[in-house]
CSV table of C-alpha atoms and ligand atoms in Angstrom, one decimal:
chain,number,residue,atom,x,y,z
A,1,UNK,CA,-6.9,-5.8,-6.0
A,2,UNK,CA,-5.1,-2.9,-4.8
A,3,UNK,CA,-1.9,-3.5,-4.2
A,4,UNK,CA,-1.3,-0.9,-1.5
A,5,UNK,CA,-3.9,-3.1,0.4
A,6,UNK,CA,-1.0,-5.3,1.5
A,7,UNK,CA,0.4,-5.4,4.4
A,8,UNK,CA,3.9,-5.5,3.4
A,9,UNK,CA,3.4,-1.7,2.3
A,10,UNK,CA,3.3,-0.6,5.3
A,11,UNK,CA,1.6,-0.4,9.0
A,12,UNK,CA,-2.4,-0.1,8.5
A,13,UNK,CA,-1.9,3.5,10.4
A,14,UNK,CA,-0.1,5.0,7.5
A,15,UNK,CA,-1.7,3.2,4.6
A,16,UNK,CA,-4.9,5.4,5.6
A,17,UNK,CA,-2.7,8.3,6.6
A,18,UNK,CA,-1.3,8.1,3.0
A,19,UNK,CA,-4.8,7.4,1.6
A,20,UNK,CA,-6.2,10.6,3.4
A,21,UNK,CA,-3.7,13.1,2.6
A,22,UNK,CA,-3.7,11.6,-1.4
A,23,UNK,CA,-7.6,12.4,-1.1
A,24,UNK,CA,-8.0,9.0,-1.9
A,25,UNK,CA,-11.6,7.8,0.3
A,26,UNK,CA,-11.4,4.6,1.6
A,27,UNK,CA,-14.0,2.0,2.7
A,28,UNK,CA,-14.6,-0.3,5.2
A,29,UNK,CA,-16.7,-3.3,5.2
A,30,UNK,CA,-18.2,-4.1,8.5
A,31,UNK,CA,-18.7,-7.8,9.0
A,32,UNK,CA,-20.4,-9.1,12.4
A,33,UNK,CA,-19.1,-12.8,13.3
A,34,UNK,CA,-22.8,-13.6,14.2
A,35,UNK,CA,-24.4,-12.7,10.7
A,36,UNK,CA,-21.3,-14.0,8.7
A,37,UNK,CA,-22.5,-16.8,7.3
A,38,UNK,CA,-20.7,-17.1,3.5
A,39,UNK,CA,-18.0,-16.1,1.3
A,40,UNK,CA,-19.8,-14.1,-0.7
A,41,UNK,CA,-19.3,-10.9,1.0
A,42,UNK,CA,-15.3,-11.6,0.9
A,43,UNK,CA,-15.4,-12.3,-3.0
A,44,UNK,CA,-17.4,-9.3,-3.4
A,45,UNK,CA,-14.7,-7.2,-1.1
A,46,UNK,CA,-11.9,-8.6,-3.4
A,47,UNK,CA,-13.2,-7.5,-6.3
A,48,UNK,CA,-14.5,-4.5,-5.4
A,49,UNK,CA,-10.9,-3.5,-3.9
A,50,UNK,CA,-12.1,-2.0,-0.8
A,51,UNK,CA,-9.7,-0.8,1.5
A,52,UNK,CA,-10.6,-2.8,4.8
A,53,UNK,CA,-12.8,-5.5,6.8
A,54,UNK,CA,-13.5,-4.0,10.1
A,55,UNK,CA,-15.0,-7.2,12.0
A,56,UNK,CA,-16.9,-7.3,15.4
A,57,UNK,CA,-19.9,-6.3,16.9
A,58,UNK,CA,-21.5,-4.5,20.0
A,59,UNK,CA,-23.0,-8.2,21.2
A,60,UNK,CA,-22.1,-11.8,20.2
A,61,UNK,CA,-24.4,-14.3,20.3
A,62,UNK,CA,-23.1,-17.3,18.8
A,63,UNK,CA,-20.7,-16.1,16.3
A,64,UNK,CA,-17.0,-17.1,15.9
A,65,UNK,CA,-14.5,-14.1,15.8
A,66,UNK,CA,-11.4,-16.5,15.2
A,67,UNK,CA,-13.3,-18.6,13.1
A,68,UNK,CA,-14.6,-15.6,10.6
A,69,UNK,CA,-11.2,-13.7,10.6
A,70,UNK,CA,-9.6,-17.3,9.8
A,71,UNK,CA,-12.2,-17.7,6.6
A,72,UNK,CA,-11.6,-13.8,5.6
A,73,UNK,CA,-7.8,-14.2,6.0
A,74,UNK,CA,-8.0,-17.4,3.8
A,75,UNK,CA,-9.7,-15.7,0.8
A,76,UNK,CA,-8.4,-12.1,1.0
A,77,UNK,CA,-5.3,-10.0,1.4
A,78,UNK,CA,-7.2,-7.0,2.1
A,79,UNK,CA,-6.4,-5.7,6.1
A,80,UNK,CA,-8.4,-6.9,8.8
A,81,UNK,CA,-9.0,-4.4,11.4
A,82,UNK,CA,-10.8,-5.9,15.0
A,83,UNK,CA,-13.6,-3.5,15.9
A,84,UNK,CA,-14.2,-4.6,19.3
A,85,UNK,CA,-17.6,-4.8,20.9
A,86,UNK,CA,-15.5,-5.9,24.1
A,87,UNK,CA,-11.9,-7.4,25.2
A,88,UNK,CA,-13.7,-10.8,24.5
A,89,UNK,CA,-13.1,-9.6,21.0
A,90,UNK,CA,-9.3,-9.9,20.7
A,91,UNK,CA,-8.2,-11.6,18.1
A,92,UNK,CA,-4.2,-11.9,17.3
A,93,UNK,CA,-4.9,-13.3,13.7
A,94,UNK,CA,-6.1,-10.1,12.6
A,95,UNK,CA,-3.8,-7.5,11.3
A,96,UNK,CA,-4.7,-4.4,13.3
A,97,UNK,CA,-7.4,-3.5,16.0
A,98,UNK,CA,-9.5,0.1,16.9
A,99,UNK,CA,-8.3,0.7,20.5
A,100,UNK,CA,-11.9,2.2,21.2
A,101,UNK,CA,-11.6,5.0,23.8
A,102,UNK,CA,-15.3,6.4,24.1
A,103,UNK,CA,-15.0,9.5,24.1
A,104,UNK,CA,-18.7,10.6,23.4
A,105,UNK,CA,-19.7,8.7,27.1
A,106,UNK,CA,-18.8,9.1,30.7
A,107,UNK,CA,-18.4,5.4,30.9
A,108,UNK,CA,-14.9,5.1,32.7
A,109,UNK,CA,-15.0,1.5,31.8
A,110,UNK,CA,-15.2,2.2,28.0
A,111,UNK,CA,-12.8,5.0,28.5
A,112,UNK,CA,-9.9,3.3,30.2
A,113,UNK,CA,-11.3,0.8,32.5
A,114,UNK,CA,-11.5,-2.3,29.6
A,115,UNK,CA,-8.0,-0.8,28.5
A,116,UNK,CA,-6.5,-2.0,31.9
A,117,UNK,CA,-7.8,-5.3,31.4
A,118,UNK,CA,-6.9,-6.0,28.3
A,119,UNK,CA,-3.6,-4.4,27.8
A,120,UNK,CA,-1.5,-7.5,28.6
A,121,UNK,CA,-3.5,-9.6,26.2
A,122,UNK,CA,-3.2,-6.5,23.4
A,123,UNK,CA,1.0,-6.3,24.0
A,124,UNK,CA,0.9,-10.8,23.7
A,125,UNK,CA,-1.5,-10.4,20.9
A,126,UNK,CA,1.1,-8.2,18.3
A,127,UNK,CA,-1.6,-6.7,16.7
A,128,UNK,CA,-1.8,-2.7,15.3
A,129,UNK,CA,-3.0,-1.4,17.8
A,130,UNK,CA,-5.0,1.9,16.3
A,131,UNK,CA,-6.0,4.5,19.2
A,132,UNK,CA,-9.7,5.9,18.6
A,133,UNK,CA,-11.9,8.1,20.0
A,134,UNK,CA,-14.9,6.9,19.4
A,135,UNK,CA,-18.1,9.2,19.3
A,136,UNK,CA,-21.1,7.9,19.3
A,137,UNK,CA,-23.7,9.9,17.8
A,138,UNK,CA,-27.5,9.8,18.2
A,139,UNK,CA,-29.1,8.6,14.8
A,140,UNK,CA,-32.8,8.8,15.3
A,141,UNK,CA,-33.1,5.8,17.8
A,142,UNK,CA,-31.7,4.0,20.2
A,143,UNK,CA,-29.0,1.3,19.0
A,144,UNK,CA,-27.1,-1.5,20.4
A,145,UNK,CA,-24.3,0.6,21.1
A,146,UNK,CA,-25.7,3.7,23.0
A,147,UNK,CA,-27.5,1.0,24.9
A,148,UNK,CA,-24.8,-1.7,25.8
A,149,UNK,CA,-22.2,1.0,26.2
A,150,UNK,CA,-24.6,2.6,28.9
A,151,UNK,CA,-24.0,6.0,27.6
A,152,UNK,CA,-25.8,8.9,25.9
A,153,UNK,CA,-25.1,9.7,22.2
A,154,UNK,CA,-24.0,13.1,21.5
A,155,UNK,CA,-27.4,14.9,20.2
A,156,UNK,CA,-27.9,14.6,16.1
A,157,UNK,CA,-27.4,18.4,15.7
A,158,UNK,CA,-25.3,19.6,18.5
A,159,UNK,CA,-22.0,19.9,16.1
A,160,UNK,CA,-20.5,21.5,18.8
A,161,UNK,CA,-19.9,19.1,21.1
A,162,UNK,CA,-18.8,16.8,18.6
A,163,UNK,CA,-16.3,19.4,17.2
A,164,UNK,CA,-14.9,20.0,21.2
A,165,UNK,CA,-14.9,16.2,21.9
A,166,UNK,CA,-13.1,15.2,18.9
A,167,UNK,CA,-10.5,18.3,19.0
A,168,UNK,CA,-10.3,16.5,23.1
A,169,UNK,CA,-9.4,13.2,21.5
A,170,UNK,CA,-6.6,14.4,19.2
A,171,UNK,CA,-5.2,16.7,21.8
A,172,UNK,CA,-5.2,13.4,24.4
A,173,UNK,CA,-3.3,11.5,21.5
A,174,UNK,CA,-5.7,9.4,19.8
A,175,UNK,CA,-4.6,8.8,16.2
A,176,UNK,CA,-8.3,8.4,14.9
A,177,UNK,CA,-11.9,9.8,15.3
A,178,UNK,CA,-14.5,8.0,14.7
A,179,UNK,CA,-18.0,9.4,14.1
A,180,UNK,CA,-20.7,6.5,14.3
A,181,UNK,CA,-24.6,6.3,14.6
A,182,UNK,CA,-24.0,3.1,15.2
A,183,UNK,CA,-25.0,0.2,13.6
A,184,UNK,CA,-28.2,-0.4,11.7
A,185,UNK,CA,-28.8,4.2,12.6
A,186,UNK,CA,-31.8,5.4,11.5
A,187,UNK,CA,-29.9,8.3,10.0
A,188,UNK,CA,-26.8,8.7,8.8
A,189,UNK,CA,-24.4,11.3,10.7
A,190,UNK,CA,-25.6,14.5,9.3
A,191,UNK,CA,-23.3,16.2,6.4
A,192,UNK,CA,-22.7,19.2,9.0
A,193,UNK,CA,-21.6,17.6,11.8
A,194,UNK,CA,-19.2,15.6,9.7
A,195,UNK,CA,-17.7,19.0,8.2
A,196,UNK,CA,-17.6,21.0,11.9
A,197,UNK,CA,-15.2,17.9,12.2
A,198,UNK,CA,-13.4,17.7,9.6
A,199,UNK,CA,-12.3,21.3,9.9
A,200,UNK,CA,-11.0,21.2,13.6
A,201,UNK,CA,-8.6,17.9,13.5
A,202,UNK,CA,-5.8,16.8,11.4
A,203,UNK,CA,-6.2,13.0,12.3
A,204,UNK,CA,-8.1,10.5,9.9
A,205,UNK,CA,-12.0,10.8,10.2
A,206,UNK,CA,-14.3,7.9,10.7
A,207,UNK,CA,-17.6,8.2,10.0
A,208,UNK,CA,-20.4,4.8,10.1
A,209,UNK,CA,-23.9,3.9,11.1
A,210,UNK,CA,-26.9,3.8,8.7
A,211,UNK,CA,-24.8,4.6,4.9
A,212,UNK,CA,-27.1,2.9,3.1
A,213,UNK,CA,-26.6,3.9,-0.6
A,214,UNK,CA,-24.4,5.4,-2.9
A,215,UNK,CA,-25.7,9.1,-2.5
A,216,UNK,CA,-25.5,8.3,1.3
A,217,UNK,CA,-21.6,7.3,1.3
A,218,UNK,CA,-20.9,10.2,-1.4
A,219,UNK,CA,-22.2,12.7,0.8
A,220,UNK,CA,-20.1,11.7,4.1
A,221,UNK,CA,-17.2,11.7,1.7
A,222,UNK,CA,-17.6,15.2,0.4
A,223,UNK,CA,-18.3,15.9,3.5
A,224,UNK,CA,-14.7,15.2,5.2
A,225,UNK,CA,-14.9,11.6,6.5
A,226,UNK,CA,-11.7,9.7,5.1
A,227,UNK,CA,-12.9,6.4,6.1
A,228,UNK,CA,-16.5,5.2,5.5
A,229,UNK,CA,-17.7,2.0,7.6
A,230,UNK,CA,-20.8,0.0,6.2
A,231,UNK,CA,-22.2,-2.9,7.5
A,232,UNK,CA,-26.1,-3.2,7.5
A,233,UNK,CA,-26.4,-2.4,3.9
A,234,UNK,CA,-24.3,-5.1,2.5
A,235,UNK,CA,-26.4,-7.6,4.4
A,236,UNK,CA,-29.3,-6.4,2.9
A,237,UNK,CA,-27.9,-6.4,-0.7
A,238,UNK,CA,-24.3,-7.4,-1.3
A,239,UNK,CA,-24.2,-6.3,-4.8
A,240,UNK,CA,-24.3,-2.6,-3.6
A,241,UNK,CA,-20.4,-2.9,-2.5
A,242,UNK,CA,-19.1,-2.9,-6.4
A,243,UNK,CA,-21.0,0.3,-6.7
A,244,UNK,CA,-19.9,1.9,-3.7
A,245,UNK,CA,-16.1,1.1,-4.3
A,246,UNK,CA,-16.8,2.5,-7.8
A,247,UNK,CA,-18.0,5.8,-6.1
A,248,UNK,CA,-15.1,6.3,-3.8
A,249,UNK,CA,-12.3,5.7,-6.7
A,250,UNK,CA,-14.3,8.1,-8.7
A,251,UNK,CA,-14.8,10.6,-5.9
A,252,UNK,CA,-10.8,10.5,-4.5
A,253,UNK,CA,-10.2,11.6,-8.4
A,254,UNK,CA,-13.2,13.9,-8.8
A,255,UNK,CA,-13.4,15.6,-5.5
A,256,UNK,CA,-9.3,15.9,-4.2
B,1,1GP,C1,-21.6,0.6,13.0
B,1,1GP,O1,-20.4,2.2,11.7
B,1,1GP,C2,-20.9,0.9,11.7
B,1,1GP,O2,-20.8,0.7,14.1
B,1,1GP,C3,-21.7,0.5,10.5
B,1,1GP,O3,-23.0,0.7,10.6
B,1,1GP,O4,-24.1,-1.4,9.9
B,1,1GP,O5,-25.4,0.8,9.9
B,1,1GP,O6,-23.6,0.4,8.2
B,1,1GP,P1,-24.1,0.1,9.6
């Protein structure tokens, strides 16, 4: 494992900052608490030396937040990183958590609403608390975030508003942007869209929803994201991680 992974380097804020301005690409490994059902997933993570579990989902039905992080925490040092569906998804044994401002939707509760509620539980909690504007972004059909969030994706091709929301999000302070089709996308976020990006912030890009192969993650890479999110795909066929790892050490060397 990656010893830069630990969290005695440093703050999970400037272990990516580090990463992105090294050109090193990072990935994240989604894990939903209700689909998490072995250690398999974990073992794989190790080995492959990914750079981060991001753990949540849009709706829980059943699963165990505590209970997963517990089981991750207990067979990996790499950083987990809460990304919360809702406040319901606060968790203080994690190491950091995406403070999800959506940004993409006109959804006060999801803008700053939930914030309100949750801030005294955040401050007790003594988690990272990692500021992100969140953008959702429409991927072919409609997904469980555009439809519990109650708000409309930003069109596929309209690189434009995705440019002028995510410049919005740095300029209000937001310390990440996140691009996602969200999970399970029909579509990845187009290579375009990701570079229109790219090109107008200085903050650590995001990008997730429907990366389902190698060529797939390569592409949002070269494209400008600094941070790659997959979820779906691994659930499908776990053995896919080692050779997505493989391509992002190879790409930070080839393509910096
Ligand atoms: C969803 O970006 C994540 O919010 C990951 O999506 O499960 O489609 O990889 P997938």
């Amino acid at each position: 494992m990656r010893s830069e992974n630990r969290r005695s380097k440093g703050s999970i804020y400037s272990i990516i900052l580090d990463k992105m301005r090294e050109g090193q690409k990072q990935l994240a490994v989604l894990i939903d608490p209700d689909k998490f059902e072995s250690i398999e997933i974990v073992e794989l993570a190790n080995k492959a030396a990914i750079d981060y579990f991001f753990i949540g989902g849009s709706l829980m039905s059943g699963g165990n937040i505590q209970r997963c992080i517990q089981v991750i925490k207990k067979n990996s040092d790499i950083p987990v990183i809460i990304f919360p569906g809702s406040s319901m998804q606060i968790c203080n044994t994690a190491d950091g958590i995406l403070l999800l401002s959506l940004i993409s939707g006109r959804n006060p509760d999801l803008l700053i609403g939930q914030h309100v509620l949750a801030a005294p539980y955040l401050k007790e909690s003594g988690l990272e608390l990692l500021s992100t504007g969140y953008i959702l972004v429409d991927s072919g059909r409609a997904t469980t975030a555009s439809y519990i969030s109650n708000t409309t994706p930003i069109p596929f091709d309209k690189n434009e508003i995705a440019v002028c929301t995510a410049m919005a999000g740095e300029m209000l302070g937001l310390r990440l942007i996140y691009l996602d089709g969200g999970s399970g996308a029909l579509h990845p976020v187009r290579e375009q869209m990701i570079r229109a990006v790219k090109s107008t912030i200085s903050i650590p890009l995001i990008v997730g929803g429907g990366i389902k192969s190698v060529g797939e993650a390569r592409a949002a890479w070269n494209s400008g994201a600094d941070l790659i999110v997959m979820g779906n795909a691994f659930e499908d066929c776990p053995g896919l991680l080692l050779d997505i790892a493989d391509a992002a050490h190879k790409n930070s060397i080839i393509h910096t």
